[in-house]
PDB file of C-alpha atoms in Angstrom:
ATOM      1  CA  UNK A1350     -24.395 -70.536 131.255  1.00 52.00           C
ATOM      2  CA  UNK A1351     -25.349 -67.228 129.620  1.00 63.00           C
ATOM      3  CA  UNK A1352     -29.367 -66.813 129.825  1.00 73.00           C
ATOM      4  CA  UNK A1353     -29.013 -65.752 126.284  1.00 83.00           C
ATOM      5  CA  UNK A1354     -26.306 -66.621 123.563  1.00 86.00           C
ATOM      6  CA  UNK A1355     -24.305 -64.292 121.578  1.00 90.00           C
ATOM      7  CA  UNK A1356     -26.089 -65.213 118.675  1.00 92.00           C
ATOM      8  CA  UNK A1357     -29.602 -64.900 120.008  1.00 92.00           C
ATOM      9  CA  UNK A1358     -28.167 -61.297 121.246  1.00 92.00           C
ATOM     10  CA  UNK A1359     -27.720 -60.435 117.940  1.00 94.00           C
ATOM     11  CA  UNK A1360     -30.872 -61.104 116.609  1.00 95.00           C
ATOM     12  CA  UNK A1361     -32.383 -59.072 119.788  1.00 94.00           C
ATOM     13  CA  UNK A1362     -30.189 -56.428 119.127  1.00 95.00           C
ATOM     14  CA  UNK A1363     -31.804 -56.052 115.120  1.00 96.00           C
ATOM     15  CA  UNK A1364     -35.392 -56.356 116.322  1.00 95.00           C
ATOM     16  CA  UNK A1365     -34.439 -53.760 119.144  1.00 92.00           C
ATOM     17  CA  UNK A1366     -32.684 -51.834 116.620  1.00 94.00           C
ATOM     18  CA  UNK A1367     -35.725 -51.708 114.130  1.00 94.00           C
ATOM     19  CA  UNK A1368     -38.525 -51.013 116.384  1.00 92.00           C
ATOM     20  CA  UNK A1369     -37.114 -49.173 119.042  1.00 86.00           C
ATOM     21  CA  UNK A1370     -38.404 -45.607 117.430  1.00 88.00           C
ATOM     22  CA  UNK A1371     -40.639 -47.242 114.998  1.00 91.00           C
ATOM     23  CA  UNK A1372     -44.602 -46.691 116.242  1.00 91.00           C
ATOM     24  CA  UNK A1373     -44.629 -50.809 116.903  1.00 90.00           C
ATOM     25  CA  UNK A1374     -43.643 -51.368 120.536  1.00 84.00           C
ATOM     26  CA  UNK A1375     -39.959 -52.566 120.703  1.00 85.00           C
ATOM     27  CA  UNK A1376     -40.712 -54.440 123.822  1.00 77.00           C
ATOM     28  CA  UNK A1377     -43.723 -56.406 122.208  1.00 78.00           C
ATOM     29  CA  UNK A1378     -41.456 -57.467 119.349  1.00 87.00           C
ATOM     30  CA  UNK A1379     -38.198 -58.321 121.994  1.00 87.00           C
ATOM     31  CA  UNK A1380     -40.805 -60.331 124.081  1.00 79.00           C
ATOM     32  CA  UNK A1381     -42.389 -62.180 120.566  1.00 82.00           C
ATOM     33  CA  UNK A1382     -38.526 -62.969 119.308  1.00 88.00           C
ATOM     34  CA  UNK A1383     -37.739 -64.206 122.909  1.00 86.00           C
ATOM     35  CA  UNK A1384     -40.522 -66.598 123.213  1.00 81.00           C
ATOM     36  CA  UNK A1385     -40.025 -67.951 119.845  1.00 84.00           C
ATOM     37  CA  UNK A1386     -36.223 -68.299 120.617  1.00 88.00           C
ATOM     38  CA  UNK A1387     -37.333 -70.060 123.862  1.00 85.00           C
ATOM     39  CA  UNK A1388     -35.731 -67.744 126.573  1.00 82.00           C
ATOM     40  CA  UNK A1389     -38.313 -66.888 129.460  1.00 75.00           C
ATOM     41  CA  UNK A1390     -39.777 -63.520 129.009  1.00 68.00           C
ATOM     42  CA  UNK A1391     -40.132 -62.981 132.728  1.00 67.00           C
ATOM     43  CA  UNK A1392     -36.673 -63.879 133.632  1.00 72.00           C
ATOM     44  CA  UNK A1393     -35.610 -60.773 135.812  1.00 72.00           C
ATOM     45  CA  UNK A1394     -31.910 -61.302 133.389  1.00 75.00           C
ATOM     46  CA  UNK A1395     -33.615 -61.267 130.114  1.00 78.00           C
ATOM     47  CA  UNK A1396     -35.832 -58.288 130.986  1.00 75.00           C
ATOM     48  CA  UNK A1397     -32.999 -56.500 132.120  1.00 77.00           C
ATOM     49  CA  UNK A1398     -31.324 -57.259 129.168  1.00 82.00           C
ATOM     50  CA  UNK A1399     -33.834 -55.657 126.961  1.00 82.00           C
ATOM     51  CA  UNK A1400     -33.344 -52.450 128.895  1.00 78.00           C
ATOM     52  CA  UNK A1401     -29.817 -52.399 128.527  1.00 81.00           C
ATOM     53  CA  UNK A1402     -29.710 -53.092 124.628  1.00 86.00           C
ATOM     54  CA  UNK A1403     -31.896 -49.945 124.520  1.00 84.00           C
ATOM     55  CA  UNK A1404     -28.441 -48.116 125.429  1.00 84.00           C
ATOM     56  CA  UNK A1405     -27.375 -48.995 121.935  1.00 89.00           C
ATOM     57  CA  UNK A1406     -30.457 -47.286 119.972  1.00 89.00           C
ATOM     58  CA  UNK A1407     -30.285 -44.351 122.211  1.00 88.00           C
ATOM     59  CA  UNK A1408     -26.425 -43.851 121.144  1.00 91.00           C
ATOM     60  CA  UNK A1409     -28.003 -44.043 117.333  1.00 93.00           C
ATOM     61  CA  UNK A1410     -29.988 -40.834 118.541  1.00 90.00           C
ATOM     62  CA  UNK A1411     -27.627 -39.013 119.942  1.00 91.00           C
ATOM     63  CA  UNK A1412     -25.028 -39.501 116.911  1.00 95.00           C
ATOM     64  CA  UNK A1413     -27.935 -38.869 114.472  1.00 94.00           C
ATOM     65  CA  UNK A1414     -29.109 -35.775 116.257  1.00 93.00           C
ATOM     66  CA  UNK A1415     -25.892 -34.632 117.470  1.00 94.00           C
ATOM     67  CA  UNK A1416     -26.079 -30.994 115.956  1.00 94.00           C
ATOM     68  CA  UNK A1417     -29.441 -30.323 117.696  1.00 93.00           C
ATOM     69  CA  UNK A1418     -28.951 -32.073 120.756  1.00 94.00           C
ATOM     70  CA  UNK A1419     -25.133 -29.906 121.040  1.00 95.00           C
ATOM     71  CA  UNK A1420     -27.122 -26.973 120.297  1.00 95.00           C
ATOM     72  CA  UNK A1421     -29.881 -27.341 123.088  1.00 94.00           C
ATOM     73  CA  UNK A1422     -27.434 -28.396 125.587  1.00 94.00           C
ATOM     74  CA  UNK A1423     -24.963 -25.483 124.911  1.00 95.00           C
ATOM     75  CA  UNK A1424     -28.589 -23.460 125.252  1.00 94.00           C
ATOM     76  CA  UNK A1425     -29.456 -24.737 128.508  1.00 94.00           C
ATOM     77  CA  UNK A1426     -25.685 -24.024 130.095  1.00 94.00           C
ATOM     78  CA  UNK A1427     -25.754 -20.515 128.563  1.00 94.00           C
ATOM     79  CA  UNK A1428     -29.406 -20.391 130.466  1.00 94.00           C
ATOM     80  CA  UNK A1429     -28.151 -21.907 133.520  1.00 93.00           C
ATOM     81  CA  UNK A1430     -25.003 -18.876 133.591  1.00 92.00           C
ATOM     82  CA  UNK A1431     -26.967 -15.697 132.092  1.00 91.00           C
ATOM     83  CA  UNK A1432     -30.585 -14.737 132.779  1.00 88.00           C
ATOM     84  CA  UNK A1433     -30.831 -13.278 129.324  1.00 87.00           C
ATOM     85  CA  UNK A1434     -30.365 -16.774 127.353  1.00 86.00           C
ATOM     86  CA  UNK A1435     -33.500 -18.436 129.822  1.00 88.00           C
ATOM     87  CA  UNK A1436     -36.139 -16.788 127.309  1.00 87.00           C
ATOM     88  CA  UNK A1437     -34.518 -18.945 124.209  1.00 89.00           C
ATOM     89  CA  UNK A1438     -36.738 -21.930 123.148  1.00 88.00           C
ATOM     90  CA  UNK A1439     -33.520 -24.458 123.557  1.00 92.00           C
ATOM     91  CA  UNK A1440     -32.870 -23.624 126.991  1.00 94.00           C
ATOM     92  CA  UNK A1441     -36.704 -24.476 127.923  1.00 93.00           C
ATOM     93  CA  UNK A1442     -36.779 -27.051 126.093  1.00 93.00           C
ATOM     94  CA  UNK A1443     -34.019 -28.638 127.970  1.00 94.00           C
ATOM     95  CA  UNK A1444     -35.738 -28.331 131.045  1.00 95.00           C
ATOM     96  CA  UNK A1445     -39.117 -29.484 129.180  1.00 93.00           C
ATOM     97  CA  UNK A1446     -37.656 -32.996 128.535  1.00 93.00           C
ATOM     98  CA  UNK A1447     -35.551 -33.100 132.043  1.00 93.00           C
ATOM     99  CA  UNK A1448     -39.130 -32.560 133.713  1.00 94.00           C
ATOM    100  CA  UNK A1449     -40.766 -34.722 131.211  1.00 93.00           C
ATOM    101  CA  UNK A1450     -38.834 -37.555 132.626  1.00 93.00           C
ATOM    102  CA  UNK A1451     -39.274 -37.604 136.212  1.00 93.00           C
ATOM    103  CA  UNK A1452     -42.774 -39.517 136.097  1.00 93.00           C
ATOM    104  CA  UNK A1453     -41.688 -41.800 133.924  1.00 92.00           C
ATOM    105  CA  UNK A1454     -38.906 -42.725 136.695  1.00 90.00           C
ATOM    106  CA  UNK A1455     -41.426 -42.530 139.591  1.00 92.00           C
ATOM    107  CA  UNK A1456     -43.281 -44.962 138.065  1.00 92.00           C
ATOM    108  CA  UNK A1457     -40.730 -47.380 136.530  1.00 87.00           C
ATOM    109  CA  UNK A1458     -39.219 -47.708 140.141  1.00 86.00           C
ATOM    110  CA  UNK A1459     -42.442 -47.887 142.236  1.00 90.00           C
ATOM    111  CA  UNK A1460     -44.033 -50.380 139.531  1.00 86.00           C
ATOM    112  CA  UNK A1461     -40.770 -52.393 138.906  1.00 83.00           C
ATOM    113  CA  UNK A1462     -42.373 -55.750 140.882  1.00 85.00           C
ATOM    114  CA  UNK A1463     -45.424 -56.042 138.244  1.00 85.00           C
ATOM    115  CA  UNK A1464     -43.485 -54.585 134.878  1.00 81.00           C
ATOM    116  CA  UNK A1465     -40.793 -57.711 135.392  1.00 73.00           C
ATOM    117  CA  UNK A1466     -44.086 -60.055 136.667  1.00 77.00           C
ATOM    118  CA  UNK A1467     -47.743 -59.950 135.796  1.00 82.00           C
ATOM    119  CA  UNK A1468     -46.898 -57.334 133.083  1.00 83.00           C
ATOM    120  CA  UNK A1469     -44.487 -58.969 131.194  1.00 77.00           C
ATOM    121  CA  UNK A1470     -46.997 -61.446 130.212  1.00 83.00           C
ATOM    122  CA  UNK A1471     -47.703 -62.030 126.295  1.00 84.00           C
ATOM    123  CA  UNK A1472     -51.178 -61.755 126.676  1.00 90.00           C
ATOM    124  CA  UNK A1473     -50.823 -57.870 127.727  1.00 90.00           C
ATOM    125  CA  UNK A1474     -48.136 -57.724 124.962  1.00 88.00           C
ATOM    126  CA  UNK A1475     -50.879 -58.905 122.312  1.00 91.00           C
ATOM    127  CA  UNK A1476     -53.403 -56.345 123.599  1.00 93.00           C
ATOM    128  CA  UNK A1477     -51.328 -53.536 124.319  1.00 93.00           C
ATOM    129  CA  UNK A1478     -50.437 -54.001 120.444  1.00 93.00           C
ATOM    130  CA  UNK A1479     -54.273 -53.461 119.144  1.00 94.00           C
ATOM    131  CA  UNK A1480     -55.299 -51.011 121.595  1.00 94.00           C
ATOM    132  CA  UNK A1481     -52.301 -49.019 120.919  1.00 93.00           C
ATOM    133  CA  UNK A1482     -53.124 -49.072 117.163  1.00 94.00           C
ATOM    134  CA  UNK A1483     -56.270 -47.549 118.061  1.00 94.00           C
ATOM    135  CA  UNK A1484     -54.990 -45.012 119.743  1.00 94.00           C
ATOM    136  CA  UNK A1485     -52.488 -44.119 116.962  1.00 95.00           C
ATOM    137  CA  UNK A1486     -54.899 -44.301 114.038  1.00 95.00           C
ATOM    138  CA  UNK A1487     -57.664 -41.771 115.916  1.00 95.00           C
ATOM    139  CA  UNK A1488     -54.761 -39.441 116.994  1.00 95.00           C
ATOM    140  CA  UNK A1489     -53.567 -39.382 113.359  1.00 93.00           C
ATOM    141  CA  UNK A1490     -57.083 -38.652 112.195  1.00 93.00           C
ATOM    142  CA  UNK A1491     -58.365 -36.023 115.293  1.00 94.00           C
ATOM    143  CA  UNK A1492     -54.819 -34.077 115.122  1.00 90.00           C
ATOM    144  CA  UNK A1493     -54.802 -31.054 112.834  1.00 87.00           C
ATOM    145  CA  UNK A1494     -51.308 -31.360 112.031  1.00 89.00           C
ATOM    146  CA  UNK A1495     -50.378 -27.664 112.331  1.00 90.00           C
ATOM    147  CA  UNK A1496     -47.923 -27.120 114.796  1.00 91.00           C
ATOM    148  CA  UNK A1497     -44.340 -27.661 114.322  1.00 89.00           C
ATOM    149  CA  UNK A1498     -41.356 -28.218 117.017  1.00 86.00           C
ATOM    150  CA  UNK A1499     -40.823 -24.370 117.657  1.00 85.00           C
ATOM    151  CA  UNK A1500     -44.782 -24.403 118.996  1.00 89.00           C
ATOM    152  CA  UNK A1501     -44.137 -26.872 121.487  1.00 89.00           C
ATOM    153  CA  UNK A1502     -45.053 -25.824 125.120  1.00 91.00           C
ATOM    154  CA  UNK A1503     -44.083 -27.177 128.773  1.00 93.00           C
ATOM    155  CA  UNK A1504     -47.363 -28.541 128.915  1.00 94.00           C
ATOM    156  CA  UNK A1505     -46.995 -30.489 125.341  1.00 94.00           C
ATOM    157  CA  UNK A1506     -43.713 -31.923 126.853  1.00 93.00           C
ATOM    158  CA  UNK A1507     -45.406 -32.976 130.422  1.00 95.00           C
ATOM    159  CA  UNK A1508     -48.237 -34.650 128.581  1.00 95.00           C
ATOM    160  CA  UNK A1509     -46.009 -36.406 125.861  1.00 94.00           C
ATOM    161  CA  UNK A1510     -43.583 -37.332 128.352  1.00 92.00           C
ATOM    162  CA  UNK A1511     -46.650 -38.936 130.835  1.00 94.00           C
ATOM    163  CA  UNK A1512     -47.426 -40.988 127.840  1.00 94.00           C
ATOM    164  CA  UNK A1513     -44.880 -42.847 127.813  1.00 92.00           C
ATOM    165  CA  UNK A1514     -45.974 -44.479 131.306  1.00 93.00           C
ATOM    166  CA  UNK A1515     -48.421 -46.032 129.511  1.00 91.00           C
ATOM    167  CA  UNK A1516     -45.636 -48.189 127.087  1.00 88.00           C
ATOM    168  CA  UNK A1517     -43.497 -48.968 130.479  1.00 87.00           C
ATOM    169  CA  UNK A1518     -46.814 -50.765 132.135  1.00 89.00           C
ATOM    170  CA  UNK A1519     -47.914 -52.297 129.180  1.00 89.00           C
ATOM    171  CA  UNK A1520     -45.201 -53.585 126.847  1.00 84.00           C
ATOM    172  CA  UNK A1521     -46.512 -54.101 123.202  1.00 86.00           C
ATOM    173  CA  UNK A1522     -48.251 -50.180 123.415  1.00 89.00           C
ATOM    174  CA  UNK A1523     -45.186 -48.910 122.310  1.00 87.00           C
ATOM    175  CA  UNK A1524     -43.150 -45.660 124.160  1.00 89.00           C
ATOM    176  CA  UNK A1525     -42.622 -44.317 120.845  1.00 90.00           C
ATOM    177  CA  UNK A1526     -46.292 -45.071 119.660  1.00 91.00           C
ATOM    178  CA  UNK A1527     -47.640 -43.295 122.782  1.00 93.00           C
ATOM    179  CA  UNK A1528     -45.250 -40.361 122.393  1.00 94.00           C
ATOM    180  CA  UNK A1529     -46.308 -39.617 119.134  1.00 94.00           C
ATOM    181  CA  UNK A1530     -50.028 -40.307 118.893  1.00 95.00           C
ATOM    182  CA  UNK A1531     -50.138 -37.979 121.995  1.00 95.00           C
ATOM    183  CA  UNK A1532     -48.253 -35.520 120.153  1.00 95.00           C
ATOM    184  CA  UNK A1533     -50.448 -35.661 117.150  1.00 95.00           C
ATOM    185  CA  UNK A1534     -53.792 -35.247 119.491  1.00 95.00           C
ATOM    186  CA  UNK A1535     -52.178 -31.820 120.575  1.00 95.00           C
ATOM    187  CA  UNK A1536     -51.801 -30.864 116.811  1.00 94.00           C
ATOM    188  CA  UNK A1537     -48.268 -31.214 116.472  1.00 94.00           C
ATOM    189  CA  UNK A1538     -47.293 -32.701 112.642  1.00 93.00           C
ATOM    190  CA  UNK A1539     -45.609 -35.864 112.384  1.00 93.00           C
ATOM    191  CA  UNK A1540     -42.322 -34.640 111.495  1.00 92.00           C
ATOM    192  CA  UNK A1541     -42.411 -32.937 114.963  1.00 92.00           C
ATOM    193  CA  UNK A1542     -44.142 -35.405 116.630  1.00 93.00           C
ATOM    194  CA  UNK A1543     -41.618 -37.784 115.764  1.00 92.00           C
ATOM    195  CA  UNK A1544     -38.575 -35.641 116.475  1.00 91.00           C
ATOM    196  CA  UNK A1545     -40.045 -35.168 119.950  1.00 91.00           C
ATOM    197  CA  UNK A1546     -40.553 -38.753 120.824  1.00 90.00           C
ATOM    198  CA  UNK A1547     -36.553 -38.967 120.156  1.00 89.00           C
ATOM    199  CA  UNK A1548     -35.640 -36.432 122.415  1.00 91.00           C
ATOM    200  CA  UNK A1549     -38.063 -37.296 125.129  1.00 89.00           C
ATOM    201  CA  UNK A1550     -36.879 -41.275 124.638  1.00 85.00           C
ATOM    202  CA  UNK A1551     -33.099 -40.151 125.295  1.00 87.00           C
ATOM    203  CA  UNK A1552     -33.323 -39.684 129.526  1.00 88.00           C
ATOM    204  CA  UNK A1553     -36.012 -42.027 129.871  1.00 83.00           C
ATOM    205  CA  UNK A1554     -34.021 -45.318 127.740  1.00 79.00           C
ATOM    206  CA  UNK A1555     -30.594 -44.586 128.842  1.00 80.00           C
ATOM    207  CA  UNK A1556     -31.465 -44.179 132.557  1.00 79.00           C
ATOM    208  CA  UNK A1557     -33.032 -47.660 132.176  1.00 75.00           C
ATOM    209  CA  UNK A1558     -30.362 -49.103 130.786  1.00 72.00           C
ATOM    210  CA  UNK A1559     -27.981 -48.156 132.996  1.00 74.00           C
ATOM    211  CA  UNK A1560     -30.157 -48.822 135.833  1.00 73.00           C
ATOM    212  CA  UNK A1561     -30.576 -52.362 134.557  1.00 68.00           C
ATOM    213  CA  UNK A1562     -27.028 -52.854 133.708  1.00 66.00           C
ATOM    214  CA  UNK A1563     -25.271 -54.801 136.542  1.00 62.00           C
ATOM    215  CA  UNK A1564     -28.170 -56.599 137.442  1.00 61.00           C
ATOM    216  CA  UNK A1565     -28.297 -58.061 133.970  1.00 61.00           C
ATOM    217  CA  UNK A1566     -24.777 -59.319 133.909  1.00 58.00           C
ATOM    218  CA  UNK A1567     -24.944 -60.097 137.842  1.00 54.00           C
ATOM    219  CA  UNK A1568     -27.921 -62.163 136.990  1.00 55.00           C
ATOM    220  CA  UNK A1569     -27.168 -65.229 134.113  1.00 61.00           C
ATOM    221  CA  UNK A1570     -26.600 -62.435 131.124  1.00 69.00           C
ATOM    222  CA  UNK A1571     -22.728 -62.885 130.033  1.00 76.00           C
ATOM    223  CA  UNK A1572     -21.450 -59.641 129.433  1.00 81.00           C
ATOM    224  CA  UNK A1573     -19.923 -60.836 125.526  1.00 86.00           C
ATOM    225  CA  UNK A1574     -24.205 -60.962 124.740  1.00 86.00           C
ATOM    226  CA  UNK A1575     -24.781 -57.528 126.446  1.00 86.00           C
ATOM    227  CA  UNK A1576     -22.200 -56.074 124.175  1.00 89.00           C
ATOM    228  CA  UNK A1577     -22.887 -57.619 121.105  1.00 92.00           C
ATOM    229  CA  UNK A1578     -26.697 -56.442 121.457  1.00 92.00           C
ATOM    230  CA  UNK A1579     -25.928 -53.255 122.324  1.00 91.00           C
ATOM    231  CA  UNK A1580     -23.619 -52.956 119.165  1.00 95.00           C
ATOM    232  CA  UNK A1581     -26.053 -54.397 116.746  1.00 96.00           C
ATOM    233  CA  UNK A1582     -28.682 -52.172 118.051  1.00 95.00           C
ATOM    234  CA  UNK A1583     -26.880 -49.394 117.425  1.00 95.00           C
ATOM    235  CA  UNK A1584     -26.286 -50.019 113.939  1.00 96.00           C
ATOM    236  CA  UNK A1585     -29.226 -51.036 113.183  1.00 96.00           C
ATOM    237  CA  UNK A1586     -31.106 -48.233 114.873  1.00 95.00           C
ATOM    238  CA  UNK A1587     -29.167 -45.211 112.970  1.00 96.00           C
ATOM    239  CA  UNK A1588     -30.783 -46.723 109.609  1.00 96.00           C
ATOM    240  CA  UNK A1589     -34.442 -46.921 111.210  1.00 96.00           C
ATOM    241  CA  UNK A1590     -34.452 -43.247 112.515  1.00 94.00           C
ATOM    242  CA  UNK A1591     -33.087 -42.180 109.134  1.00 94.00           C
ATOM    243  CA  UNK A1592     -35.735 -44.083 107.448  1.00 95.00           C
ATOM    244  CA  UNK A1593     -38.560 -43.310 110.010  1.00 94.00           C
ATOM    245  CA  UNK A1594     -38.099 -39.489 109.471  1.00 92.00           C
ATOM    246  CA  UNK A1595     -38.367 -40.184 105.668  1.00 93.00           C
ATOM    247  CA  UNK A1596     -41.165 -42.120 105.752  1.00 94.00           C
ATOM    248  CA  UNK A1597     -43.183 -40.329 107.886  1.00 91.00           C
ATOM    249  CA  UNK A1598     -42.659 -36.306 106.154  1.00 89.00           C
ATOM    250  CA  UNK A1599     -44.793 -38.043 103.213  1.00 90.00           C
ATOM    251  CA  UNK A1600     -46.761 -40.655 104.485  1.00 91.00           C
ATOM    252  CA  UNK A1601     -49.645 -40.962 107.627  1.00 92.00           C
ATOM    253  CA  UNK A1602     -49.351 -43.763 110.246  1.00 93.00           C
ATOM    254  CA  UNK A1603     -51.893 -46.227 108.376  1.00 94.00           C
ATOM    255  CA  UNK A1604     -48.882 -48.800 107.414  1.00 95.00           C
ATOM    256  CA  UNK A1605     -47.954 -49.239 111.419  1.00 95.00           C
ATOM    257  CA  UNK A1606     -51.380 -49.560 112.423  1.00 95.00           C
ATOM    258  CA  UNK A1607     -52.055 -52.024 110.352  1.00 96.00           C
ATOM    259  CA  UNK A1608     -48.903 -53.787 111.043  1.00 95.00           C
ATOM    260  CA  UNK A1609     -49.747 -53.886 114.739  1.00 94.00           C
ATOM    261  CA  UNK A1610     -52.919 -55.142 114.571  1.00 95.00           C
ATOM    262  CA  UNK A1611     -51.785 -58.038 112.322  1.00 94.00           C
ATOM    263  CA  UNK A1612     -48.837 -58.481 114.794  1.00 92.00           C
ATOM    264  CA  UNK A1613     -51.147 -58.053 117.609  1.00 92.00           C
ATOM    265  CA  UNK A1614     -53.882 -60.831 116.358  1.00 93.00           C
ATOM    266  CA  UNK A1615     -50.783 -63.519 115.398  1.00 89.00           C
ATOM    267  CA  UNK A1616     -49.817 -63.231 118.932  1.00 89.00           C
ATOM    268  CA  UNK A1617     -53.388 -63.844 120.217  1.00 92.00           C
ATOM    269  CA  UNK A1618     -53.500 -66.862 117.914  1.00 91.00           C
ATOM    270  CA  UNK A1619     -49.741 -68.685 118.937  1.00 86.00           C
ATOM    271  CA  UNK A1620     -50.803 -68.638 122.378  1.00 89.00           C
ATOM    272  CA  UNK A1621     -54.355 -69.461 121.819  1.00 90.00           C
ATOM    273  CA  UNK A1622     -53.055 -72.552 119.823  1.00 90.00           C
ATOM    274  CA  UNK A1623     -49.795 -72.938 122.700  1.00 85.00           C
ATOM    275  CA  UNK A1624     -47.124 -72.421 119.708  1.00 79.00           C
ATOM    276  CA  UNK A1625     -45.914 -69.471 122.293  1.00 75.00           C
ATOM    277  CA  UNK A1626     -46.339 -69.636 126.163  1.00 76.00           C
ATOM    278  CA  UNK A1627     -47.363 -66.232 127.778  1.00 69.00           C
TER     279      UNK A1627
END
């Protein structure tokens, strides 16, 4: 028997697709949903499954930003061959994304036992949801929103990339929330912060999904649930990306801050009353 049924995989795919790029914590929502469906959140195959279906959401980013990605990768390729191309912002940006991914890879491999064990607790998720909302609220108000995507530097990319570690160690903090908040504190505007969060998430999330794939299926999750969850997350994530970019161009992050606090407090209540177990 698979640890996750096809129906449950579809539900988790919807949750993943909606929440992966919204600053509300996809990991937190997946763990809450798994808990409500009676799926053990600290089961290694389940932890792996949530990483694998992220590939569907990442595929949505690749499709949505296809022209941007082709432009950046092409500039990178030209820069490897011709020295004069190396002054182009897209060439440098490609290297920045690569370099900014290295810290989360190192921490992810080193802290894997903690991430799949004690840190997978729903108590950690609840606390991280609330704490992360405070960081986001402060960043949105402290940031001056005066810099665009073309104004970014290597230092910006590294700081934003390293902030992904917060979400890795504290599920519920939100990878998108951490990267967007850091970008806002660096005075990037909201659209630039959101787009950078997307680009920096591509290598990290893709790598995590591919790394977990064989262990997920081999540890008790069948191939069919993995395929269904990944496909559903792709479709839903594409719609979520389009909506977020339009929304954030005209609104602050307040709605996400309020939502995160509400979900975090609700989760504390469910855990405290025994409705959910950590």
